[in-house]
C-alpha cells in the first residue's frame, strides 16, 4: 500500500495518520476487524469497528485506483502516447473519475464519425475551425477539402465532418467533462413516464407515470423503484439538467466571439453535448446515483439486520415450538436446553371441538413430561388462532407463550444445512425446530440463513449483490464476535463467522469435537488440524469454554492476556477464580501498575470489566410480549385503536409493524415521532416494542396505516359521492417529496406512497403464508 494514502485517509476519517498506518499494518497481517477493535486498542488508538472498516474499505478502493492507474500507463506506453505532462496528470489523479477523464482522448474506440472525417482528410479543416480566426470564411476553407472519392461531396459535407472532429475533441476535454459532471450532479432532474400501453400492466408504478425530482435529493427508495419499473419495461427514465444550462457552461470553454467560424464551433459544441457528452454523463450519473441509492438501501438493511441478530435471547430453556397451520394442523416439536430435538408430533387445535380438546390434553402432558419452560409459536398462518388456543389451556402463568417471527424459517427447513442437521425429518419438523431455536438464541439460528432471505431490507434484489453481501457479512461477523460463541455447542455455521475461522476451520472444529469430545480449554483448539497460531490468535478471545480448564476460558479475556491476570492475582495473593468471585479484590487492582509498552489502560480496563461479568451477553434482557387479545384479523381493526406492536422492518420511508393480524401495518416516516425526522431509524429499530394507533384499514388492498405519534390525527371520513378514498391527515395530499416545489410540474404524492408500500411489502412478504 502506498503510504502517501495514509495522510489522505486520516484527513477523510478525521483520525491520526499513525492510526491509519497501524490499522493498515494489522489488516495486512491478516487481522480481522473485530479482533483489531477488541484486542488491539493500544495499537490503533482505540478505533472502533466502524472506523476500522472504513479504513479497510478505503484502502481497498485506493489499491483499485492504483491498479487502474498502472493499467492506463501501460496502455499508453505500448502505443507510444505517454508524454511527461500526461504522466504527471495520471500520477496526480486522486479518483477513478479523474483518471478516466484524462484517459478519455486516448482510449481505444470503435470507429466514430470523427475517425471517418479524419480518414477523409478533414483534420486540418477542423483545426482551422477550432482556431476561430474572425476573418476566416468557413465555406471557402471547406471548399478546399472537397473530395468525392473520400465521401466529401461538397463544402457542407466538409464542414459537417470537421464539426464531428471538433465535437469529439470537446467531448474528450477533461475540463469540460469535469464542469459538466458537476452540473449534472447539482442540477439534473430524474424524469420518468409510463411507456405506451403499459398503464394497466404497470399499475403498481402509477406514482411514477409522470414524475420529476432532482437527482441530488431523490430518496434511494424512489430511485430504485423507478429503476425497477424501467427494468420491467413499464417506465422510461432520463436524468438530465436543462439543456440551456449545459450549453451555457460548455460554449464559453470553446467558442470565442460571434464570427461565422465561431458559429461552426458553437454547432459542434451543441452536437458534442447532445450526441456524445450528454449520453455519456447521463450514463455516468445513473451509475453514480444508483451506487448512492444502493449504499443507502444497504445501510438500512444492515442496520435492520444488526438489530435482528442482536435481539434478546430467551436463553437455555426447554421449549415447545409450534409451526401453526389450519388444514394440516400444527407441527409441534420439543427442544431441550441445548436446542436438541426430543419429540415431534402434530396437533389440530382449530379443526373441531373434539380435536381441540384432544390437542389441549396432549399439550398439557408435554408441558409436564418435558418440563417445558417456554412455548414458541410462529407468527405465520393460524399463528394468532394457535396462540389464543394455548392461552385458553390454563397453563402455569409463569410459562411464557411467545409469538416468534418465522421469516426465513421455510427457507432454512429446505436448506442443505437443515438436511444435514435433520436428515431423517421432513421440512415441517425442521421449520418448527427453527422457530423454537430462534426464540432461544436468534443469532445462533439466523446465521444459518442467507441474510437476504431474512426480510428486513428494501429493494435488496435491485442493489449491487456483491456490495450487499459484503456489508451483510460484516454485520453478521460483527454481531457474532460481539456476543461470543460457545465452543462446545456452536453450529458449524455460527463458528464460521468467528474471527479468523471461516468455513473450512469451522468444519475442522466440529470434526475434532465429534471425534474427541468437548473442548476442555481454549488451548485445546491448537490441536485442531490446520488451525495455526495466527488463526488461534484471531479466534480464541471470541470463543467461550464454559467451566474450562482455565477460569478465564469462559470470558472475553484473550489467552494472550492470561499472564497479566495471573500477575494481578499473585500481587493480591489470591487465585484468578477468587478475582472472578470477589468484587472487593477487584476494587484493589491498581491498573496503572500494570501498564507496559504492549498493554495499556484500555486492555486492562476491558480485563477488569470481564472479571466482574465473565462472558457477559451484550444483548438486552428478554421480555415477554403479547398482542392484544381478540384482535386477530384485519377485520377486527378500527381507526383510533391503540395496539402493542413489534417493528419488523425499517425502510427509508417508514416502518412496518406487526400488530398481530397477519398483515404488518405501515407507519410512514411522518407518523413515527411528534417532531420532524428525516430518517426512520432515528425513531425506531427492528424488534422494538411500540404502541401504535390505527389510522386507516383498507381490507380490499390489505393495507394498514399506523401512527406512533402521541396524539395522531385520524383521517377525515370520505365525502359523500367521492371516489378518491379517505382524506389523510393534513389534507388530501401529504407533504411534498424532497425537492418538490409548487408549480414545478412534479406530481404530489399521498403518504404513505403507494409504490413504496407495495415494493416493501413485496420484498418482505407481508402477506404471510406461513412455513
XYZ file of C-alpha atoms in Angstrom:
771
model
C 0.000 0.000 0.000
C 1.290 3.422 -0.969
C 1.912 5.196 2.338
C 1.017 8.585 0.843
C -2.588 7.459 1.185
C -2.369 7.300 4.978
C -2.450 11.086 5.318
C -5.369 11.280 2.896
C -7.383 8.673 4.808
C -6.541 10.321 8.117
C -7.968 13.594 6.841
C -11.067 11.904 5.422
C -11.815 9.989 8.627
C -10.572 12.707 10.999
C -8.096 10.447 12.797
C -4.314 10.486 13.134
C -2.133 9.230 10.316
C -0.407 6.819 12.711
C -3.792 5.234 13.455
C -4.366 4.619 9.757
C -0.863 3.197 9.362
C -1.250 0.889 12.360
C -4.651 -0.343 11.177
C -3.344 -0.917 7.651
C -0.428 -2.905 9.066
C -2.709 -5.125 11.155
C -5.064 -5.697 8.228
C -2.096 -6.546 6.047
C -1.067 -9.208 8.565
C -4.496 -10.818 8.238
C -6.131 -9.448 11.382
C -9.922 -9.142 11.270
C -11.941 -6.034 12.077
C -13.491 -7.461 15.307
C -10.077 -8.631 16.541
C -8.430 -5.274 15.896
C -11.277 -3.360 17.545
C -11.368 -5.585 20.636
C -7.779 -6.676 21.239
C -5.526 -4.082 19.607
C -6.877 -0.861 21.104
C -3.453 0.425 22.113
C -2.090 -0.126 18.621
C -4.876 1.730 16.812
C -5.633 4.363 19.411
C -8.980 2.715 20.305
C -10.548 2.873 16.851
C -13.955 1.198 16.752
C -15.268 -1.275 14.171
C -16.922 1.425 12.068
C -13.692 3.371 11.556
C -11.569 0.251 11.084
C -13.992 -0.996 8.444
C -13.853 2.397 6.725
C -10.045 2.240 6.684
C -10.177 -1.268 5.235
C -12.656 -0.347 2.503
C -10.951 2.911 1.532
C -7.578 1.193 1.353
C -9.116 -1.418 -0.952
C -10.554 1.351 -3.145
C -7.166 3.059 -3.339
C -5.495 -0.219 -4.294
C -8.052 -0.475 -7.095
C -7.223 3.109 -8.113
C -3.501 2.295 -8.281
C -4.191 -0.819 -10.331
C -6.216 1.197 -12.845
C -3.527 3.908 -12.904
C -0.905 1.305 -13.787
C -3.115 -0.277 -16.464
C -3.627 3.127 -18.136
C 0.093 3.885 -18.043
C 0.867 0.525 -19.619
C -1.688 1.052 -22.391
C -0.292 4.491 -23.227
C 3.309 3.293 -23.204
C 2.508 0.391 -25.536
C 1.006 2.856 -28.038
C 3.751 5.490 -27.584
C 1.230 8.050 -26.289
C 2.581 8.720 -22.786
C 4.003 12.236 -22.587
C 5.587 13.744 -19.486
C 2.613 16.065 -18.974
C 0.132 13.204 -19.323
C 2.197 11.040 -16.966
C 2.186 13.801 -14.350
C -1.578 14.177 -14.643
C -2.115 10.443 -14.278
C 0.172 10.308 -11.245
C -1.718 13.150 -9.559
C -5.242 11.902 -10.329
C -6.926 11.170 -6.995
C -10.036 9.346 -8.229
C -11.093 6.851 -10.868
C -13.237 9.549 -12.478
C -10.279 11.918 -12.831
C -8.172 9.103 -14.276
C -10.786 8.147 -16.831
C -11.247 11.776 -17.889
C -7.523 12.053 -18.605
C -7.542 8.774 -20.484
C -10.690 9.503 -22.499
C -8.964 11.075 -25.552
C -6.567 8.119 -25.774
C -8.907 5.273 -25.034
C -9.208 2.804 -27.918
C -12.593 3.405 -29.517
C -14.854 1.870 -32.035
C -14.887 3.678 -35.388
C -16.502 7.057 -34.812
C -17.745 9.825 -37.058
C -14.668 11.843 -36.115
C -12.389 8.987 -37.209
C -14.183 8.771 -40.542
C -13.736 12.525 -41.006
C -10.029 12.243 -40.152
C -9.644 9.460 -42.709
C -11.270 11.760 -45.252
C -8.530 14.310 -44.604
C -10.684 16.809 -42.698
C -8.403 17.115 -39.673
C -6.730 20.336 -40.922
C -10.127 21.911 -41.599
C -11.185 21.070 -38.032
C -8.059 22.842 -36.744
C -8.883 25.890 -38.851
C -12.403 25.989 -37.416
C -11.206 25.461 -33.868
C -8.694 28.323 -34.183
C -11.666 30.651 -34.783
C -9.779 33.418 -36.572
C -12.555 36.011 -37.055
C -11.655 36.677 -40.697
C -11.903 33.023 -41.674
C -14.594 32.146 -44.226
C -15.724 28.608 -43.282
C -17.311 27.870 -46.670
C -14.256 28.980 -48.593
C -11.923 26.952 -46.401
C -14.204 23.908 -46.649
C -14.218 24.092 -50.463
C -10.505 23.213 -50.444
C -11.270 19.868 -48.782
C -13.946 18.588 -51.167
C -13.008 15.007 -52.119
C -15.878 12.977 -53.635
C -13.684 9.863 -53.729
C -13.378 10.119 -49.925
C -17.060 10.769 -49.333
C -16.761 14.569 -49.089
C -19.172 15.654 -51.807
C -19.296 19.379 -51.140
C -18.337 22.160 -48.728
C -21.258 21.428 -46.426
C -20.138 17.816 -46.121
C -16.607 19.006 -45.364
C -17.839 21.358 -42.635
C -20.030 18.612 -41.147
C -17.042 16.248 -40.980
C -14.828 18.917 -39.426
C -17.511 19.644 -36.837
C -17.581 15.920 -35.986
C -13.850 16.124 -35.223
C -14.322 19.258 -33.089
C -17.299 17.656 -31.289
C -15.226 14.628 -30.290
C -12.453 16.942 -29.104
C -14.984 18.806 -26.937
C -16.356 15.527 -25.617
C -12.886 14.297 -24.655
C -11.875 17.517 -22.897
C -11.237 16.756 -19.210
C -12.132 20.274 -18.026
C -15.411 20.270 -19.902
C -16.308 16.853 -18.561
C -15.469 17.866 -15.014
C -17.568 21.038 -15.063
C -20.466 19.406 -16.863
C -20.352 16.489 -14.449
C -20.818 18.899 -11.552
C -23.767 20.479 -13.357
C -25.346 17.045 -13.741
C -24.842 16.274 -10.076
C -26.357 19.529 -8.864
C -28.993 20.413 -11.455
C -30.034 17.194 -13.209
C -33.605 16.007 -12.762
C -34.872 12.432 -12.698
C -37.859 12.212 -15.037
C -39.959 9.124 -15.574
C -43.030 8.418 -17.649
C -45.041 5.359 -18.475
C -44.452 3.633 -21.797
C -47.299 3.423 -24.266
C -49.997 0.881 -23.372
C -48.221 -0.094 -20.123
C -50.609 1.732 -17.756
C -52.591 -1.366 -16.784
C -49.695 -3.806 -16.681
C -47.599 -1.404 -14.636
C -50.316 -0.102 -12.316
C -48.110 -0.659 -9.272
C -45.804 2.059 -10.654
C -48.563 4.625 -11.189
C -46.900 7.136 -8.874
C -44.095 7.400 -11.432
C -46.118 7.574 -14.677
C -45.358 11.324 -14.798
C -42.676 12.069 -12.256
C -39.791 14.502 -11.861
C -37.424 15.115 -8.974
C -33.872 16.499 -8.578
C -31.315 13.715 -8.629
C -29.416 15.428 -5.826
C -32.297 14.949 -3.387
C -34.277 11.951 -4.610
C -34.544 9.324 -1.841
C -32.892 5.994 -2.518
C -36.131 4.010 -2.416
C -37.768 6.184 -5.074
C -34.804 5.986 -7.408
C -34.629 2.204 -7.006
C -38.376 1.935 -7.594
C -38.132 3.934 -10.820
C -35.195 1.848 -11.994
C -37.124 -1.324 -11.260
C -40.057 -0.005 -13.281
C -37.648 0.752 -16.107
C -36.133 -2.736 -15.916
C -39.599 -4.282 -16.089
C -40.371 -2.323 -19.245
C -43.049 -0.103 -17.699
C -41.228 3.218 -17.282
C -38.863 5.357 -19.327
C -36.374 7.293 -17.225
C -33.984 10.120 -18.122
C -31.602 12.070 -15.885
C -30.523 15.404 -17.382
C -30.040 19.057 -16.447
C -31.700 21.792 -18.527
C -30.075 21.767 -21.960
C -29.669 25.531 -21.970
C -27.683 25.352 -18.707
C -25.368 22.700 -20.129
C -24.711 24.680 -23.324
C -24.226 27.875 -21.337
C -21.477 26.090 -19.438
C -19.782 24.465 -22.438
C -19.827 27.262 -25.013
C -17.586 29.706 -23.097
C -14.960 26.969 -22.853
C -14.662 26.569 -26.636
C -16.484 29.332 -28.531
C -14.711 32.668 -28.997
C -16.631 35.560 -30.455
C -19.577 35.619 -32.867
C -17.922 35.172 -36.240
C -19.109 32.635 -38.837
C -16.267 30.313 -37.930
C -17.143 30.609 -34.221
C -20.699 29.646 -35.157
C -19.336 26.411 -36.638
C -17.660 25.647 -33.317
C -20.873 26.518 -31.479
C -22.737 23.978 -33.640
C -20.023 21.413 -32.879
C -20.302 22.069 -29.132
C -24.078 21.618 -29.245
C -23.629 18.384 -31.205
C -20.975 17.212 -28.740
C -23.399 17.702 -25.864
C -26.487 16.174 -27.490
C -24.761 13.259 -29.205
C -21.750 12.462 -27.023
C -21.282 14.213 -23.708
C -24.919 14.233 -22.599
C -25.416 10.496 -23.028
C -22.010 9.690 -21.502
C -22.546 11.810 -18.407
C -26.145 10.655 -18.020
C -24.909 7.057 -18.036
C -22.209 8.004 -15.545
C -24.698 9.795 -13.291
C -27.115 6.883 -13.497
C -24.344 4.623 -12.239
C -23.285 7.112 -9.582
C -26.835 7.740 -8.329
C -27.553 4.010 -8.392
C -24.428 3.403 -6.333
C -25.539 6.069 -3.863
C -29.046 4.596 -3.671
C -27.558 1.133 -3.247
C -25.381 2.358 -0.393
C -28.391 3.836 1.400
C -30.535 0.745 0.864
C -27.677 -1.477 2.032
C -27.173 0.717 5.101
C -30.839 0.377 6.012
C -30.698 -3.396 5.501
C -27.506 -3.712 7.536
C -28.885 -1.636 10.428
C -32.052 -3.745 10.491
C -30.099 -6.983 10.341
C -27.897 -5.910 13.238
C -30.938 -5.212 15.416
C -32.476 -8.554 14.474
C -29.311 -10.549 15.138
C -28.819 -8.849 18.491
C -32.416 -9.439 19.588
C -32.829 -10.569 23.166
C -32.413 -14.353 23.553
C -34.641 -16.401 25.807
C -31.610 -18.465 26.747
C -31.269 -22.148 27.550
C -34.783 -23.373 28.231
C -36.837 -26.444 27.430
C -39.040 -25.169 24.611
C -42.226 -26.391 22.958
C -42.163 -24.898 19.448
C -45.218 -24.716 17.198
C -45.372 -24.143 13.442
C -49.071 -23.233 13.088
C -51.429 -24.308 10.344
C -55.165 -24.682 9.723
C -55.753 -27.549 7.300
C -52.623 -29.580 8.033
C -52.596 -28.903 11.773
C -49.787 -27.502 13.881
C -46.380 -29.155 13.796
C -45.082 -29.336 17.364
C -41.535 -30.094 18.498
C -39.918 -30.285 21.918
C -36.364 -28.967 22.275
C -34.078 -29.377 25.261
C -31.987 -26.570 26.706
C -29.267 -27.118 24.098
C -31.794 -26.968 21.247
C -31.738 -30.728 20.667
C -34.901 -32.260 19.214
C -36.553 -34.565 21.770
C -40.024 -35.131 20.340
C -42.221 -34.146 17.384
C -45.911 -34.539 16.601
C -48.916 -32.811 15.030
C -51.887 -31.336 16.879
C -55.173 -29.976 15.478
C -56.411 -27.188 17.771
C -58.612 -25.491 15.135
C -60.301 -28.479 13.406
C -63.178 -29.260 15.784
C -64.087 -29.062 19.448
C -63.161 -32.712 19.952
C -59.765 -32.370 18.286
C -59.157 -29.102 20.120
C -59.797 -30.817 23.491
C -57.532 -33.687 22.449
C -54.781 -31.223 21.455
C -55.107 -29.450 24.792
C -54.636 -32.667 26.765
C -51.591 -33.589 24.679
C -50.001 -30.180 25.225
C -50.517 -30.384 28.994
C -48.839 -33.820 29.056
C -45.862 -32.471 27.104
C -45.527 -29.483 29.396
C -45.412 -31.719 32.447
C -43.318 -34.566 30.996
C -40.637 -32.437 29.328
C -40.692 -29.683 31.968
C -41.434 -27.095 29.306
C -40.179 -23.611 30.245
C -41.433 -21.626 27.227
C -43.746 -22.028 24.238
C -42.749 -20.558 20.855
C -45.448 -20.065 18.201
C -44.645 -18.993 14.629
C -46.398 -15.816 13.527
C -47.492 -17.125 10.109
C -50.811 -18.565 9.013
C -53.006 -19.529 12.001
C -50.439 -18.071 14.408
C -52.789 -15.845 16.393
C -55.514 -18.524 16.470
C -52.973 -21.016 17.790
C -51.776 -18.510 20.387
C -55.375 -17.995 21.544
C -55.762 -21.769 21.882
C -52.646 -22.103 24.051
C -53.652 -19.208 26.279
C -57.015 -20.872 26.872
C -55.464 -24.077 28.281
C -54.888 -22.755 31.765
C -51.155 -23.410 31.653
C -48.997 -22.047 34.508
C -48.851 -18.247 34.444
C -45.088 -18.299 34.671
C -44.889 -20.287 31.399
C -44.312 -17.669 28.649
C -46.147 -18.066 25.350
C -44.238 -16.100 22.716
C -45.039 -15.268 19.096
C -41.866 -15.715 17.048
C -41.150 -14.055 13.709
C -40.755 -17.034 11.408
C -39.440 -15.086 8.403
C -36.928 -17.352 6.691
C -37.861 -20.492 8.633
C -39.241 -22.136 5.491
C -36.012 -21.328 3.642
C -33.962 -22.884 6.423
C -36.149 -26.001 6.521
C -35.429 -26.729 2.851
C -31.717 -25.870 3.021
C -28.679 -28.122 2.924
C -27.876 -27.015 6.476
C -31.253 -28.250 7.758
C -30.986 -31.511 5.839
C -27.550 -32.108 7.351
C -28.881 -31.404 10.868
C -32.069 -33.458 10.475
C -31.613 -35.935 7.616
C -34.489 -38.116 8.829
C -37.041 -35.335 9.396
C -39.280 -33.543 6.913
C -39.340 -29.800 6.318
C -42.241 -29.203 8.716
C -40.206 -30.553 11.640
C -37.154 -28.542 10.609
C -39.258 -25.384 10.353
C -40.715 -25.862 13.830
C -37.245 -26.508 15.262
C -36.036 -23.271 13.688
C -38.905 -21.344 15.318
C -38.029 -22.751 18.737
C -34.316 -22.171 18.405
C -34.915 -18.647 17.148
C -36.619 -17.880 20.447
C -33.773 -19.420 22.444
C -30.979 -17.670 20.545
C -31.887 -15.585 17.472
C -28.270 -15.008 16.498
C -27.250 -18.669 16.537
C -30.236 -19.629 14.365
C -30.311 -16.719 11.928
C -26.664 -17.173 10.889
C -27.795 -20.379 9.153
C -29.718 -18.281 6.629
C -28.590 -16.139 3.754
C -29.100 -12.680 5.320
C -31.006 -11.544 2.206
C -33.759 -14.072 2.972
C -34.467 -12.717 6.454
C -36.711 -9.977 5.077
C -35.596 -6.798 6.817
C -34.414 -4.784 3.825
C -35.796 -2.785 0.943
C -35.122 -3.402 -2.755
C -32.421 -5.918 -1.872
C -32.860 -7.622 -5.242
C -32.135 -4.341 -7.053
C -28.922 -3.293 -5.317
C -25.386 -4.398 -6.116
C -25.269 -8.022 -4.987
C -21.570 -8.004 -4.154
C -21.748 -4.828 -2.073
C -24.845 -6.111 -0.260
C -23.181 -9.420 0.594
C -20.019 -7.727 1.876
C -21.995 -5.368 4.083
C -24.301 -8.033 5.496
C -21.395 -10.411 6.099
C -19.656 -7.632 8.017
C -22.759 -7.212 10.172
C -23.035 -10.931 10.901
C -19.326 -11.181 11.742
C -19.574 -8.128 13.991
C -22.612 -9.460 15.871
C -21.270 -12.989 16.289
C -17.960 -11.788 17.679
C -19.561 -9.155 19.858
C -21.728 -11.770 21.567
C -19.157 -14.563 21.611
C -19.638 -18.232 20.771
C -19.885 -21.328 22.959
C -17.195 -23.558 21.510
C -18.753 -26.846 22.581
C -22.314 -26.200 21.392
C -21.946 -23.866 18.396
C -23.047 -24.983 14.956
C -20.636 -25.068 12.047
C -22.380 -22.049 10.525
C -22.013 -19.987 13.706
C -18.353 -20.923 14.103
C -17.614 -19.936 10.516
C -18.335 -16.285 11.363
C -15.893 -16.190 14.290
C -12.846 -14.019 13.661
C -10.094 -15.962 11.905
C -12.025 -19.207 11.415
C -14.147 -19.376 8.249
C -15.997 -22.388 6.785
C -13.010 -24.762 6.443
C -11.734 -24.373 10.003
C -15.305 -24.404 11.345
C -15.815 -27.834 9.772
C -12.490 -28.927 11.253
C -13.503 -27.791 14.736
C -16.794 -29.693 14.515
C -14.987 -32.809 13.285
C -12.452 -32.590 16.131
C -15.258 -32.086 18.661
C -17.142 -35.114 17.332
C -14.037 -37.300 17.433
C -12.516 -36.183 20.732
C -15.421 -34.871 22.725
C -15.956 -31.370 24.152
C -13.029 -28.977 24.299
C -11.713 -28.703 27.841
C -9.981 -25.372 27.251
C -9.277 -22.773 24.630
C -5.755 -24.158 24.371
C -7.219 -27.424 23.007
C -8.078 -25.506 19.838
C -4.405 -25.711 18.873
C -4.912 -29.437 18.321
C -7.440 -28.845 15.519
C -5.965 -29.687 12.144
C -4.882 -26.632 10.106
C -5.709 -24.192 12.927
C -2.372 -22.423 13.237
C -1.057 -19.751 15.607
C -2.473 -16.841 13.588
C -5.975 -18.343 13.459
C -5.781 -19.111 17.191
C -4.771 -15.530 17.940
C -7.707 -14.187 15.917
C -10.430 -16.503 17.232
C -9.564 -17.526 20.786
C -10.888 -14.420 22.526
C -14.307 -14.756 20.897
C -14.817 -18.419 21.822
C -16.143 -19.488 25.213
C -15.475 -22.761 27.026
C -17.953 -22.999 29.870
C -16.273 -24.447 33.012
C -12.986 -24.651 31.099
C -9.598 -25.657 32.447
C -8.667 -22.008 32.939
C -11.112 -19.788 34.863
C -10.968 -17.200 32.061
C -11.815 -19.638 29.243
C -15.462 -18.646 29.591
C -14.742 -14.919 29.354
C -13.778 -12.439 26.640
C -10.279 -12.093 28.092
C -7.868 -13.188 25.362
C -5.474 -16.045 26.265
C -2.570 -13.723 25.441
C -3.650 -11.660 28.485
C -3.977 -14.540 30.940
C -0.444 -13.832 32.155
C -1.404 -10.314 33.252
C -4.387 -11.613 35.224
C -2.093 -14.170 36.843
C 0.278 -11.358 37.852
C -2.595 -9.316 39.291
C -3.822 -12.339 41.269
C -0.324 -13.004 42.619
C 0.038 -9.393 43.739
C -3.297 -9.642 45.576
C -2.266 -13.049 46.979
C -5.310 -14.819 45.556
C -6.286 -17.044 42.666
C -7.825 -15.984 39.344
C -11.071 -17.685 40.378
C -11.102 -15.501 43.504
C -10.907 -12.377 41.339
C -13.965 -13.551 39.434
C -15.954 -14.085 42.633
C -14.864 -11.237 44.909
C -15.640 -7.630 43.971
C -13.612 -6.327 46.907
C -10.485 -7.939 45.465
C -11.119 -6.368 42.060
C -11.577 -2.983 43.714
C -7.979 -3.180 44.982
C -6.484 -3.522 41.491
C -4.306 -0.535 40.561
C -4.392 -0.683 36.782
C -1.620 1.878 36.176
C 0.782 -0.502 37.922
C 0.446 -2.988 35.075
C 0.718 -0.667 32.063
C 3.567 -1.637 29.737
C 4.633 -0.770 26.191
C 2.368 -3.516 24.825
C -0.523 -3.482 27.316
C -2.219 -0.191 28.072
C -5.133 1.018 30.133
C -7.820 0.205 27.508
C -6.939 -3.501 27.541
C -6.544 -3.600 31.310
C -9.911 -1.887 31.766
C -11.535 -4.465 29.464
C -9.944 -7.253 31.504
C -11.287 -5.909 34.801
C -14.749 -5.471 33.266
C -14.668 -9.120 32.179
C -13.568 -10.242 35.630
C -16.727 -8.641 37.014
C -19.049 -10.315 34.473
C -17.133 -13.017 32.628
C -18.641 -13.937 29.265
C -21.488 -11.461 29.721
C -24.011 -11.315 26.901
C -24.235 -7.760 25.495
C -27.779 -8.335 24.236
C -30.708 -6.863 26.114
C -32.733 -8.908 28.594
C -35.570 -10.983 27.152
C -39.083 -9.691 27.868
C -42.302 -11.499 27.090
C -44.514 -9.664 24.605
C -48.216 -10.190 23.919
C -50.541 -8.828 21.264
C -53.995 -7.526 22.166
C -56.478 -10.324 22.893
C -59.372 -10.505 20.477
C -57.582 -8.602 17.688
C -56.506 -11.389 15.366
C -57.619 -10.306 11.875
C -57.642 -7.094 9.871
C -61.429 -7.047 10.182
C -61.004 -6.612 13.947
C -59.231 -3.275 13.462
C -60.892 0.131 13.779
C -59.355 3.588 13.287
C -58.272 5.021 16.607
C -57.369 1.684 18.213
C -54.122 1.725 20.211
C -52.337 -1.617 19.990
C -48.992 -3.059 21.079
C -46.772 -3.996 18.177
C -43.276 -5.049 17.171
C -41.280 -3.259 14.477
C -40.456 -5.854 11.818
C -38.764 -3.722 9.175
C -37.438 -0.179 8.934
C -37.183 1.362 5.475
C -36.217 4.773 4.163
C -39.863 5.861 4.125
C -41.246 4.379 7.334
C -41.548 1.293 9.488
C -43.576 -1.894 9.202
C -45.135 -3.020 12.463
C -46.657 -6.371 13.406
C -49.797 -5.791 15.474
C -50.873 -9.438 15.422
C -53.298 -9.553 12.472
C -51.192 -11.474 9.897
C -50.570 -8.260 7.965
C -47.977 -5.722 9.013
C -49.053 -2.110 9.130
C -47.004 0.797 7.824
C -46.173 3.846 9.915
C -44.958 6.453 7.420
C -41.885 8.435 8.474
C -44.164 11.414 9.141
C -46.074 9.299 11.710
C -43.105 7.920 13.646
C -42.493 10.825 16.016
C -44.091 14.010 17.289
C -41.211 16.012 15.797
C -39.841 16.095 12.275
C -37.397 13.298 11.478
C -35.737 12.573 8.152
C -34.558 9.038 8.852
C -36.991 6.496 10.356
C -34.027 4.898 12.146
C -33.932 7.976 14.369
C -37.230 6.852 15.920
C -37.466 3.065 15.713
C -35.389 -0.105 15.402
C -36.232 -3.602 14.215
C -37.550 -5.640 17.134
C -38.605 -2.570 19.132
C -41.899 -2.835 21.066
C -44.212 0.091 20.349
C -47.739 1.348 20.948
C -49.338 2.043 17.569
C -52.536 3.858 16.699
C -54.566 2.569 13.755
C -55.194 5.395 11.259
C -56.766 3.531 8.350
C -57.672 -0.017 7.359
C -58.076 -0.964 3.693
C -59.390 -4.533 3.679
C -59.605 -4.750 -0.101
C -55.946 -3.883 -0.668
C -54.807 -5.355 2.657
C -53.231 -2.176 3.958
C -52.997 -0.836 7.468
C -51.837 2.715 8.172
C -50.402 3.264 11.659
C -49.040 6.109 13.741
C -46.627 6.220 16.673
C -47.418 9.831 17.494
C -48.701 10.585 20.975
C -51.812 12.298 19.602
C -52.186 11.292 15.956
C -54.763 12.990 13.772
C -57.187 10.436 12.366
C -58.161 10.807 8.697
C -61.430 12.538 7.909
C -64.308 10.484 6.589
C -64.625 10.250 2.823
C -67.053 12.855 1.443
C -70.309 11.526 0.050
C -70.003 10.605 -3.612
C -66.234 10.857 -3.552
C -64.191 8.137 -5.205
C -60.829 9.403 -4.017
C -60.717 7.446 -0.796
C -60.358 8.818 2.718
C -58.700 12.143 3.302
C -55.344 11.720 5.015
C -54.173 13.766 7.987
C -53.217 17.212 6.812
C -55.371 17.175 3.678
C -55.842 15.017 0.606
C -52.161 15.043 -0.215
C -49.164 14.598 2.033
C -46.025 16.686 2.303
C -44.033 17.396 -0.831
C -41.347 14.838 -1.583
C -37.767 16.094 -1.206
C -37.030 18.624 -3.903
C -40.681 19.256 -4.745
C -41.963 22.801 -5.301
C -45.402 24.104 -6.010
C -45.745 24.745 -9.710
C -42.754 22.606 -10.661
C -44.908 20.149 -12.575
C -43.982 17.408 -10.131
C -46.783 15.114 -9.021
C -47.638 15.330 -5.371
C -47.608 12.013 -3.604
C -50.015 10.886 -0.930
C -48.495 9.397 2.184
C -47.746 6.617 2.502
C -46.591 6.360 -1.126
C -48.392 3.592 -2.968
C -45.357 2.130 -4.684
C -43.165 2.357 -1.605
C -45.763 0.428 0.327
C -46.177 -2.178 -2.395
C -42.474 -2.687 -3.025
C -41.505 -3.006 0.618
C -44.411 -5.345 1.263
C -43.390 -7.411 -1.737
C -39.799 -7.618 -0.531
C -40.721 -8.626 2.993
C -43.624 -10.875 2.137
C -46.103 -9.049 4.324
C -48.900 -11.397 3.227
C -47.741 -14.143 5.493
C -48.304 -17.637 4.223
C -46.526 -19.479 6.977
C -43.749 -22.018 6.532
